Coordinates of C-alpha atoms and ligand atoms in Angstrom, one line a residue:
M23 CA 22.9 14.5 22.5
S24 CA 19.9 13.0 20.8
A25 CA 20.6 10.2 18.4
T26 CA 21.0 10.9 14.7
A27 CA 21.1 8.4 11.9
E28 CA 24.9 9.0 11.6
T29 CA 25.5 8.0 15.2
L30 CA 23.4 4.9 15.0
A31 CA 25.0 1.7 13.8
I32 CA 24.0 0.0 10.6
S33 CA 25.4 -3.3 9.3
T34 CA 28.3 -3.6 7.0
E35 CA 26.1 -5.2 4.4
T36 CA 23.7 -2.2 4.5
R37 CA 26.6 0.2 4.2
E38 CA 27.9 -1.7 1.2
F39 CA 24.5 -1.8 -0.4
L40 CA 24.1 2.0 0.1
S41 CA 27.5 2.7 -1.4
R42 CA 26.4 1.5 -4.9
T43 CA 24.8 3.4 -7.7
H44 CA 21.9 1.1 -8.3
K45 CA 21.0 -0.1 -11.8
L46 CA 17.8 -1.4 -13.2
F47 CA 16.8 -5.1 -12.9
I48 CA 15.8 -6.3 -16.3
N49 CA 15.7 -10.0 -17.4
G50 CA 17.5 -11.1 -14.3
Q51 CA 20.5 -8.7 -14.9
W52 CA 21.5 -5.4 -13.5
V53 CA 21.6 -3.1 -16.5
D54 CA 22.4 0.6 -17.0
A55 CA 19.5 2.9 -17.6
T56 CA 19.6 4.4 -21.1
S57 CA 18.6 7.8 -19.7
G58 CA 22.0 8.4 -18.1
E59 CA 20.1 10.1 -15.3
T60 CA 20.6 9.4 -11.6
L61 CA 18.8 10.4 -8.5
G62 CA 20.2 10.8 -5.0
I63 CA 18.3 8.9 -2.3
I64 CA 17.8 11.0 0.9
D65 CA 17.5 9.8 4.5
P66 CA 14.5 11.8 5.7
A67 CA 15.9 11.7 9.3
T68 CA 19.1 13.5 8.4
E69 CA 18.5 15.0 5.0
A70 CA 21.8 13.4 3.9
Q71 CA 22.2 11.6 0.6
I72 CA 22.6 7.9 1.4
S73 CA 22.6 6.2 -2.0
E74 CA 22.1 6.8 -5.7
I75 CA 19.9 5.1 -8.3
Q76 CA 19.7 5.2 -12.1
L77 CA 16.4 6.3 -13.5
A78 CA 14.5 4.3 -16.1
S79 CA 13.5 5.9 -19.3
T80 CA 10.6 5.0 -21.6
D81 CA 13.0 2.8 -23.6
D82 CA 14.0 1.0 -20.4
V83 CA 10.4 0.3 -19.6
D84 CA 10.1 -1.2 -23.2
K85 CA 13.1 -3.4 -22.6
A86 CA 11.6 -4.6 -19.3
V87 CA 8.2 -5.4 -21.0
I88 CA 10.0 -7.3 -23.7
A89 CA 11.8 -9.4 -21.1
A90 CA 8.6 -9.9 -19.1
Q91 CA 6.7 -11.0 -22.2
A92 CA 9.4 -13.5 -23.2
A93 CA 9.4 -15.0 -19.7
F94 CA 5.6 -15.1 -19.7
K95 CA 5.5 -17.1 -23.0
G96 CA 8.6 -19.0 -22.2
E97 CA 10.1 -20.6 -19.1
W98 CA 7.5 -19.2 -16.6
S99 CA 4.6 -20.7 -18.6
K100 CA 6.1 -24.1 -18.2
I101 CA 6.6 -24.0 -14.5
N102 CA 3.8 -25.8 -12.7
S103 CA 1.8 -24.5 -9.8
H104 CA 3.7 -26.6 -7.2
Q105 CA 7.0 -25.2 -8.4
R106 CA 5.6 -21.7 -8.3
T107 CA 4.6 -22.3 -4.6
K108 CA 8.1 -23.5 -3.8
L109 CA 9.8 -20.5 -5.5
M110 CA 7.5 -18.1 -3.6
L111 CA 8.2 -19.8 -0.3
K112 CA 11.9 -19.6 -1.0
L113 CA 11.6 -15.9 -1.7
A114 CA 9.6 -15.3 1.5
D115 CA 12.3 -17.2 3.5
L116 CA 15.1 -15.1 1.9
I117 CA 13.2 -12.0 2.9
D118 CA 13.1 -13.1 6.5
E119 CA 16.8 -14.1 6.4
N120 CA 17.7 -10.7 5.2
I121 CA 15.5 -8.8 7.6
Q122 CA 18.3 -6.8 9.2
T123 CA 19.5 -5.3 5.9
L124 CA 16.0 -4.8 4.6
A125 CA 14.8 -3.2 7.8
E126 CA 17.8 -0.8 7.9
L127 CA 17.3 0.1 4.3
E128 CA 13.6 0.7 4.8
V129 CA 14.2 2.9 7.8
L130 CA 16.9 4.9 6.1
D131 CA 14.8 5.3 2.9
N132 CA 11.4 5.9 4.3
G133 CA 12.0 7.1 7.9
L134 CA 9.6 4.8 9.7
P135 CA 10.6 3.5 13.2
M136 CA 12.7 0.2 13.1
M137 CA 10.1 -1.8 15.0
L138 CA 7.5 -1.0 12.3
A139 CA 10.0 -1.7 9.5
E140 CA 10.7 -5.1 11.0
Y141 CA 6.9 -5.7 11.2
T142 CA 6.3 -4.7 7.6
I143 CA 8.9 -7.1 6.5
S144 CA 8.6 -10.3 8.6
G145 CA 5.1 -9.8 9.9
Y146 CA 3.7 -8.6 6.6
A147 CA 5.8 -8.8 3.3
S148 CA 7.1 -12.4 3.7
D149 CA 3.8 -13.7 5.2
F150 CA 1.9 -12.0 2.3
I151 CA 4.1 -13.9 -0.2
R152 CA 3.6 -17.2 1.8
Y153 CA -0.2 -16.6 1.8
Y154 CA -0.3 -16.3 -2.0
A155 CA 2.2 -19.1 -2.4
G156 CA -0.6 -21.3 -1.1
W157 CA -3.0 -20.1 -3.8
C158 CA -0.8 -21.2 -6.7
T159 CA -2.3 -24.7 -6.5
K160 CA -5.9 -23.7 -5.9
I161 CA -6.7 -21.5 -8.9
H162 CA -9.2 -23.3 -11.1
G163 CA -12.2 -22.8 -13.3
D164 CA -15.6 -24.5 -13.3
T165 CA -17.6 -26.9 -15.4
I166 CA -21.0 -25.4 -16.3
P167 CA -24.2 -27.2 -17.2
V168 CA -25.4 -25.8 -20.5
S169 CA -27.3 -26.8 -23.7
P170 CA -25.9 -24.5 -26.4
A171 CA -27.8 -24.3 -29.6
G172 CA -30.5 -26.6 -28.2
V173 CA -28.4 -29.7 -27.9
A174 CA -29.8 -32.3 -25.5
N175 CA -28.8 -32.4 -21.9
G176 CA -25.5 -34.2 -21.5
E177 CA -24.5 -33.7 -25.1
S178 CA -22.0 -30.9 -24.4
L179 CA -19.4 -29.8 -22.0
T180 CA -18.4 -26.3 -21.1
Y181 CA -15.5 -25.6 -18.8
T182 CA -13.6 -22.5 -17.8
R183 CA -9.9 -22.0 -17.2
R184 CA -8.4 -19.2 -15.2
E185 CA -5.5 -17.9 -17.1
P186 CA -2.9 -15.3 -16.1
V187 CA -3.5 -12.0 -17.8
G188 CA 0.1 -11.6 -19.0
V189 CA 2.6 -8.9 -18.2
V190 CA 1.5 -6.8 -15.2
G191 CA 2.7 -3.3 -14.3
A192 CA 3.0 -2.4 -10.6
I193 CA 3.4 1.2 -9.5
I194 CA 4.3 1.5 -5.9
P195 CA 4.1 4.4 -3.4
W196 CA 6.7 5.6 -0.9
N197 CA 4.8 5.2 2.3
A198 CA 5.3 1.5 3.0
P199 CA 7.7 0.4 0.2
I200 CA 8.4 -3.2 0.9
A201 CA 4.9 -4.0 2.1
M202 CA 3.5 -2.5 -1.1
L203 CA 6.0 -4.4 -3.2
A204 CA 5.0 -7.7 -1.6
L205 CA 1.3 -7.1 -2.1
K206 CA 1.8 -6.6 -5.8
L207 CA 4.4 -9.3 -6.3
A208 CA 2.6 -12.1 -4.5
P209 CA -0.7 -12.4 -6.5
A210 CA 1.1 -11.8 -9.8
L211 CA 3.5 -14.7 -9.2
A212 CA 0.8 -16.9 -7.8
T213 CA -1.3 -16.5 -10.9
G214 CA 1.6 -17.0 -13.3
C215 CA 1.9 -13.4 -14.5
T216 CA 5.2 -11.6 -15.1
M217 CA 5.9 -8.1 -13.9
V218 CA 7.4 -4.7 -14.5
I219 CA 7.6 -2.9 -11.2
K220 CA 8.2 0.7 -10.6
P221 CA 8.9 1.6 -7.0
A222 CA 8.5 5.2 -5.9
E223 CA 11.6 7.1 -7.1
I224 CA 12.4 8.3 -3.6
T225 CA 12.1 4.9 -1.8
P226 CA 13.5 2.2 -4.2
L227 CA 16.1 0.6 -1.8
T228 CA 14.2 -2.4 -0.4
A229 CA 12.7 -3.2 -3.8
L230 CA 16.3 -3.2 -5.2
K231 CA 17.4 -5.5 -2.5
V232 CA 14.4 -7.8 -3.0
M233 CA 15.4 -8.2 -6.7
E234 CA 18.7 -9.8 -5.5
L235 CA 16.5 -12.2 -3.5
V236 CA 14.2 -12.9 -6.5
K237 CA 17.3 -14.0 -8.4
E238 CA 18.7 -16.0 -5.4
A239 CA 15.3 -17.7 -5.0
G240 CA 15.6 -19.1 -8.6
I241 CA 12.6 -17.2 -10.0
P242 CA 13.4 -17.3 -13.8
D243 CA 15.0 -14.3 -15.4
G244 CA 12.4 -11.8 -16.9
V245 CA 9.6 -12.8 -14.5
V246 CA 10.2 -9.9 -12.2
N247 CA 11.7 -6.7 -13.6
L248 CA 12.3 -3.5 -11.6
V249 CA 12.5 0.0 -13.3
P250 CA 13.0 2.7 -10.7
G251 CA 12.2 6.0 -12.2
Y252 CA 10.0 9.1 -12.2
G253 CA 6.3 8.7 -12.1
E254 CA 5.7 10.9 -15.1
V255 CA 8.3 9.0 -17.2
A256 CA 8.6 5.3 -16.1
G257 CA 5.2 5.2 -14.4
A258 CA 3.4 6.8 -17.4
A259 CA 5.2 4.4 -19.7
I260 CA 3.9 1.5 -17.8
S261 CA 0.4 2.8 -17.6
S262 CA 0.2 3.4 -21.3
H263 CA 2.2 0.4 -22.5
P264 CA 0.3 -1.6 -25.2
D265 CA 1.8 -4.9 -24.1
I266 CA 1.1 -4.5 -20.4
K267 CA -2.3 -6.1 -19.7
K268 CA -2.9 -4.9 -16.2
V269 CA -1.7 -2.2 -13.9
S270 CA -1.9 -2.3 -10.2
F271 CA -1.4 1.1 -8.6
T272 CA -1.3 2.3 -5.0
G273 CA -0.9 6.0 -4.5
S274 CA -2.8 9.3 -4.6
T275 CA -6.2 9.7 -6.2
A276 CA -4.9 12.3 -8.6
V277 CA -2.3 9.9 -10.0
G278 CA -4.8 7.1 -10.1
Q279 CA -6.9 9.2 -12.4
K280 CA -4.0 9.8 -14.7
I281 CA -3.3 6.0 -14.8
V282 CA -6.9 5.3 -15.8
E283 CA -6.6 7.8 -18.7
A284 CA -3.2 6.3 -19.8
A285 CA -4.7 2.8 -19.6
L286 CA -7.4 3.6 -22.2
G287 CA -5.1 2.9 -25.2
N288 CA -5.2 -0.8 -24.8
L289 CA -8.0 -1.0 -22.3
K290 CA -5.7 -2.7 -19.8
K291 CA -7.2 -3.8 -16.5
V292 CA -6.5 -1.3 -13.7
S293 CA -6.8 -1.7 -10.0
L294 CA -6.4 1.3 -7.8
E295 CA -5.8 1.7 -4.1
L296 CA -6.0 5.4 -3.5
G297 CA -6.5 8.0 -0.8
G298 CA -8.6 8.0 2.3
K299 CA -10.0 10.1 5.1
S300 CA -11.3 7.4 7.3
P301 CA -13.6 7.9 10.2
V302 CA -13.1 6.5 13.7
V303 CA -16.5 6.5 15.5
V304 CA -16.5 6.3 19.3
F305 CA -19.6 5.5 21.3
P306 CA -19.9 6.5 25.0
D307 CA -19.6 2.9 26.3
A308 CA -16.3 2.3 24.5
D309 CA -13.2 1.3 26.5
I310 CA -11.5 4.7 26.7
E311 CA -8.0 3.4 27.1
A312 CA -8.3 1.1 24.0
V313 CA -9.9 4.1 22.1
T314 CA -7.0 6.4 23.1
M315 CA -4.3 4.0 21.8
G316 CA -6.4 3.0 18.9
A317 CA -6.9 6.6 17.8
I318 CA -3.2 7.3 18.1
R319 CA -2.3 4.3 16.0
A320 CA -5.0 5.0 13.5
A321 CA -3.9 8.6 13.0
F322 CA -0.1 8.5 13.5
F323 CA 1.0 5.1 12.1
L324 CA 3.7 5.8 9.5
Q325 CA 3.6 9.4 10.6
G326 CA 0.0 9.5 9.2
Q327 CA 1.4 8.8 5.7
N328 CA -1.0 6.0 5.4
C329 CA -4.0 5.6 3.2
M330 CA -5.9 3.7 5.9
A331 CA -5.2 6.4 8.5
G332 CA -8.2 7.2 10.7
T333 CA -8.0 11.0 10.5
R334 CA -11.5 11.9 11.4
L335 CA -12.3 11.1 15.0
F336 CA -16.0 11.3 15.9
V337 CA -16.6 10.9 19.7
H338 CA -19.8 11.0 21.6
Q339 CA -20.2 14.2 23.5
D340 CA -20.3 12.5 26.9
I341 CA -16.7 11.3 26.6
F342 CA -15.4 13.8 24.0
D343 CA -13.3 15.9 26.4
Q344 CA -11.8 12.9 28.1
V345 CA -10.9 11.2 24.9
I346 CA -9.4 14.4 23.4
Q347 CA -7.4 15.0 26.6
N348 CA -6.1 11.4 26.6
V349 CA -5.2 11.4 22.9
A350 CA -3.4 14.8 23.3
G351 CA -1.6 13.5 26.4
V352 CA -0.2 10.5 24.6
A353 CA 0.5 12.3 21.3
S354 CA 2.5 15.1 23.0
Q355 CA 4.6 12.5 24.8
M356 CA 5.4 10.5 21.7
K357 CA 9.2 10.2 21.1
I358 CA 10.0 11.7 17.8
G359 CA 13.3 10.7 16.2
P360 CA 15.2 8.8 13.6
G361 CA 13.7 5.3 12.9
L362 CA 17.1 3.7 13.7
D363 CA 16.8 4.9 17.3
P364 CA 14.9 2.0 19.0
S365 CA 13.1 4.5 21.3
S366 CA 11.6 6.5 18.4
Q367 CA 7.8 6.2 18.1
L368 CA 7.4 8.7 15.3
G369 CA 9.9 9.2 12.5
P370 CA 10.3 12.0 10.0
L371 CA 7.9 12.7 7.1
I372 CA 9.2 11.5 3.8
S373 CA 10.5 14.8 2.3
A374 CA 10.7 18.5 2.8
D375 CA 7.9 19.0 0.2
Q376 CA 5.7 16.6 2.1
R377 CA 6.3 18.3 5.4
S378 CA 5.6 21.7 3.9
R379 CA 2.4 20.4 2.4
V380 CA 1.3 19.0 5.8
M381 CA 2.3 22.2 7.6
S382 CA 0.1 24.2 5.1
Y383 CA -2.8 22.1 6.3
V384 CA -2.0 22.9 9.9
Q385 CA -2.0 26.6 8.9
A386 CA -5.3 26.2 7.1
G387 CA -6.8 24.5 10.2
K388 CA -5.8 27.5 12.3
D389 CA -7.0 30.0 9.6
E390 CA -10.4 28.4 9.4
G391 CA -10.9 28.5 13.1
A392 CA -10.4 24.9 14.2
E393 CA -9.0 24.6 17.7
L394 CA -5.4 23.3 17.9
I395 CA -5.2 21.0 20.9
C396 CA -1.6 19.7 20.6
G397 CA 1.3 19.7 18.1
G398 CA 1.2 21.7 15.0
N399 CA 5.0 22.4 14.8
Q400 CA 7.8 21.1 12.8
L401 CA 11.0 20.3 14.8
D402 CA 13.9 22.6 14.8
R403 CA 16.5 20.0 13.8
K404 CA 17.8 18.2 10.8
G405 CA 15.2 15.8 9.3
F406 CA 11.7 16.3 8.2
F407 CA 10.1 15.9 11.6
M408 CA 6.9 17.3 12.9
E409 CA 4.8 16.9 16.0
P410 CA 1.7 14.7 16.0
T411 CA -1.2 17.2 15.8
L412 CA -4.7 17.3 17.0
F413 CA -7.4 19.7 16.0
T414 CA -11.0 19.9 17.1
H415 CA -14.0 21.6 15.5
A416 CA -17.8 21.4 15.7
H417 CA -18.3 20.7 12.0
Q418 CA -16.5 19.2 9.1
D419 CA -16.7 22.5 7.1
V420 CA -12.9 22.9 7.4
K421 CA -10.3 21.8 4.8
I422 CA -8.5 19.6 7.4
A423 CA -11.6 17.6 7.8
R424 CA -12.2 17.1 4.1
E425 CA -8.9 16.6 2.3
E426 CA -6.4 13.8 2.7
I427 CA -3.4 15.3 4.5
F428 CA -1.1 12.3 4.5
G429 CA 0.7 13.5 7.6
P430 CA 0.2 13.3 11.4
V431 CA -2.8 15.5 11.7
L432 CA -6.0 14.3 13.4
F433 CA -9.3 16.1 13.3
A434 CA -11.8 15.4 16.1
Q435 CA -15.5 16.3 16.3
P436 CA -18.2 15.5 18.9
F437 CA -21.6 14.0 18.1
G438 CA -24.8 13.9 20.2
D439 CA -27.5 11.4 20.9
S440 CA -28.5 11.0 17.2
D441 CA -29.7 7.8 15.6
L442 CA -27.0 5.6 13.9
E443 CA -28.0 6.7 10.4
T444 CA -27.4 10.4 11.3
I445 CA -24.0 9.6 12.8
A446 CA -23.1 7.4 9.8
A447 CA -24.1 10.2 7.4
E448 CA -21.5 12.4 9.2
A449 CA -18.9 9.7 9.1
N450 CA -19.6 9.2 5.4
K451 CA -19.3 12.9 4.5
S452 CA -16.1 12.3 2.5
I453 CA -15.2 11.7 -1.2
Y454 CA -13.2 8.7 0.1
G455 CA -14.3 5.3 1.5
L456 CA -11.2 3.2 2.2
S457 CA -11.3 2.3 5.9
G458 CA -13.1 3.1 9.2
S459 CA -13.6 1.9 12.7
V460 CA -16.3 1.8 15.3
W461 CA -15.6 1.6 19.0
T462 CA -18.3 0.3 21.4
K463 CA -19.0 -2.6 23.7
D464 CA -22.5 -3.0 22.2
I465 CA -22.1 -5.6 19.5
A466 CA -25.4 -4.6 17.8
V467 CA -24.4 -0.9 17.6
G468 CA -20.9 -1.9 16.4
L469 CA -22.2 -4.2 13.6
K470 CA -25.0 -1.9 12.6
M471 CA -22.6 1.1 12.4
A472 CA -20.1 -1.0 10.5
S473 CA -22.8 -1.8 7.9
L474 CA -23.6 1.9 7.5
I475 CA -20.1 3.1 7.0
D476 CA -19.4 3.4 3.3
S477 CA -15.9 2.0 3.0
G478 CA -14.1 -1.1 1.8
Q479 CA -13.0 -2.1 5.2
V480 CA -14.5 -1.4 8.7
S481 CA -13.1 -2.7 12.0
V482 CA -14.9 -2.8 15.3
N483 CA -12.8 -2.0 18.4
C484 CA -9.6 -1.7 16.4
H485 CA -8.7 0.4 13.3
A486 CA -7.6 -1.0 9.9
A487 CA -7.2 -4.7 10.8
V488 CA -4.8 -6.1 8.2
D489 CA -4.1 -9.6 7.1
P490 CA -3.3 -11.1 3.7
A491 CA -6.6 -12.9 3.8
I492 CA -8.8 -9.8 4.5
P493 CA -9.9 -8.1 1.3
F494 CA -8.6 -4.5 1.1
G495 CA -9.6 -1.6 -1.2
G496 CA -11.7 1.4 -1.4
N497 CA -15.2 2.7 -2.3
K498 CA -15.9 6.1 -3.9
M499 CA -12.7 8.0 -4.7
S500 CA -10.5 5.5 -2.8
G501 CA -10.2 3.2 -5.7
W502 CA -11.2 0.3 -7.9
G503 CA -11.1 -3.3 -6.9
R504 CA -9.8 -5.2 -3.9
E505 CA -6.4 -6.6 -3.1
F506 CA -5.6 -9.3 -0.6
G507 CA -7.4 -12.6 -0.1
Q508 CA -8.9 -14.7 -2.9
E509 CA -10.5 -11.6 -4.4
G510 CA -7.0 -10.1 -4.8
L511 CA -6.2 -12.8 -7.4
E512 CA -9.1 -11.8 -9.7
P513 CA -7.5 -8.9 -11.5
Y514 CA -4.5 -11.0 -12.4
L515 CA -6.7 -13.7 -14.1
K516 CA -8.9 -13.9 -17.2
T517 CA -11.5 -16.6 -17.8
K518 CA -11.6 -18.7 -20.9
A519 CA -14.7 -20.7 -21.5
T520 CA -14.4 -23.8 -23.8
T521 CA -17.4 -25.7 -25.1
V522 CA -17.5 -29.0 -26.9
L523 CA -20.6 -30.5 -28.5
F524 CA -20.9 -34.3 -28.4
S525 CA -23.6 -34.3 -31.1
Q526 CA -24.7 -31.8 -33.7
P527 CA -27.4 -29.2 -32.8
P528 CA -31.0 -29.8 -34.0
F529 CA -31.1 -26.6 -36.1
Ligands
ADP611 P1 3.2 11.5 -4.7 O1 4.6 10.9 -4.8 O2 3.0 12.8 -5.1 O3 2.6 11.2 -3.3 P2 1.8 9.2 -5.5 O4 1.9 8.8 -4.0 O5 0.5 9.0 -6.1 O6 2.4 10.6 -5.7 O7 2.9 8.3 -6.2 C1 2.7 6.9 -6.2 C2 3.5 6.3 -7.3 O8 2.9 6.8 -8.5 C3 5.0 6.6 -7.4 O9 5.7 5.4 -7.8 C4 5.0 7.7 -8.4 O10 6.3 7.7 -9.0 C5 4.0 7.2 -9.4 N1 3.5 8.2 -10.3 C6 3.5 9.6 -10.1 N2 3.0 10.2 -11.2 C7 2.6 9.2 -12.1 C8 2.1 9.2 -13.4 N3 1.7 10.3 -14.0 N4 1.9 8.0 -14.0 C9 2.2 6.9 -13.4 N5 2.8 6.8 -12.2 C10 3.0 8.0 -11.5

């Protein structure tokens, strides 16, 4: 019998957490939603309901904003940068200490394999918070040499201060819930902002658990508020709220566009990390074994439900057949199963709807004449599983090469002995520009090609290198702005320039 989530052990703490009907976290308290509405949380590996949440209404978002504003003007504004660092480090430690429960919740909620859940928590979320904890004490303005209104040199002083923008809204997707939470939370706390966070309604569990840890860490009430709810209700309320000064969004391009429209009312700052259709460009001298595993990871990490996914594989014609054969060989041997089973390499897709959507792309690929090399089927068992799928075609004139699928579907195309500009033009034939990779042993080719690829991030001989210090974000329809690194602090800060004249101007 293959393992199912029911047959796999989870801790007593996780069971107890799941048994609750989860409330909203506002002003440091667990409060009932005014909507009275609840939503069952589904384990995508079993299709069983595993927990239940209350859903935030527009009124609940208002309450959360009021709490965040009070904290911003009150206790949080008095806490100095060293204390902020300590609080953030405490939170990061608590996340690590609770890794078992957090990882089990993430796997049950999202479906990803346990090993990846553990990585996204201790190798990513907590380290992300630690990285930004270090920035709290290093945010400062400048002194600027000026002579306003013609005063003599040295007769004035202009300095800038970097101030937190205020209450920040964070709208989070379902594909990597705790990692996405950490990457919104960390720069907001580091800069001294307060927050109203909306997790994706279908994957709120780790965010709910992290709120307990926020409280335990001693972060003052009202600094971090969590309002699980529907995108069109709670998400729209955040995007349009007049007292929210900035929204940080990760999700689909279509929803990103709605957020921009909603943000017009008070001209809040918006940062968007949106869709992708990233190229993986393989030259004939590349290490084929590394390319094979790199292409597999690029395309199928998180079941392909990953904005950075390398879903367009361009391989030089001399090694195309071999690479395709290798990738298909590994893909068709991948162990598909519930994330709680340690042997699973590929979990279920997030929902029945998502799998139907992805399967409709598989059908479109077949209908448009792309060649199906492996996969293409959903599994005949409980859970939203499907096979990793590889198509090839001579041109990108098919829908599966153009549109973001957000599932385990890889499109591969050969290229000939063209110049790098021509190859890059093919790789750039997308409305998106988030990530990309180049595979070659020739450093000059690798770096030249990397410079020609129109995306926010390019890796050479790996795909989508991620570290809290590496700026991340997209060009074209993949978004606005950059997260991570020093640049990731910018959207949470505003500059105030102050000038004093030591003597009166001559006119
Ligand atoms: P989908 O769930 O269809 O893949 P996204 O991935 O873009 O959509 O969703 C990412 C986040 O955006 C989720 O938290 C979702 O609830 C939220 N969201 C969806 N629609 C809206 C909206 N109109 N305004 C604000 N947030 C939204």
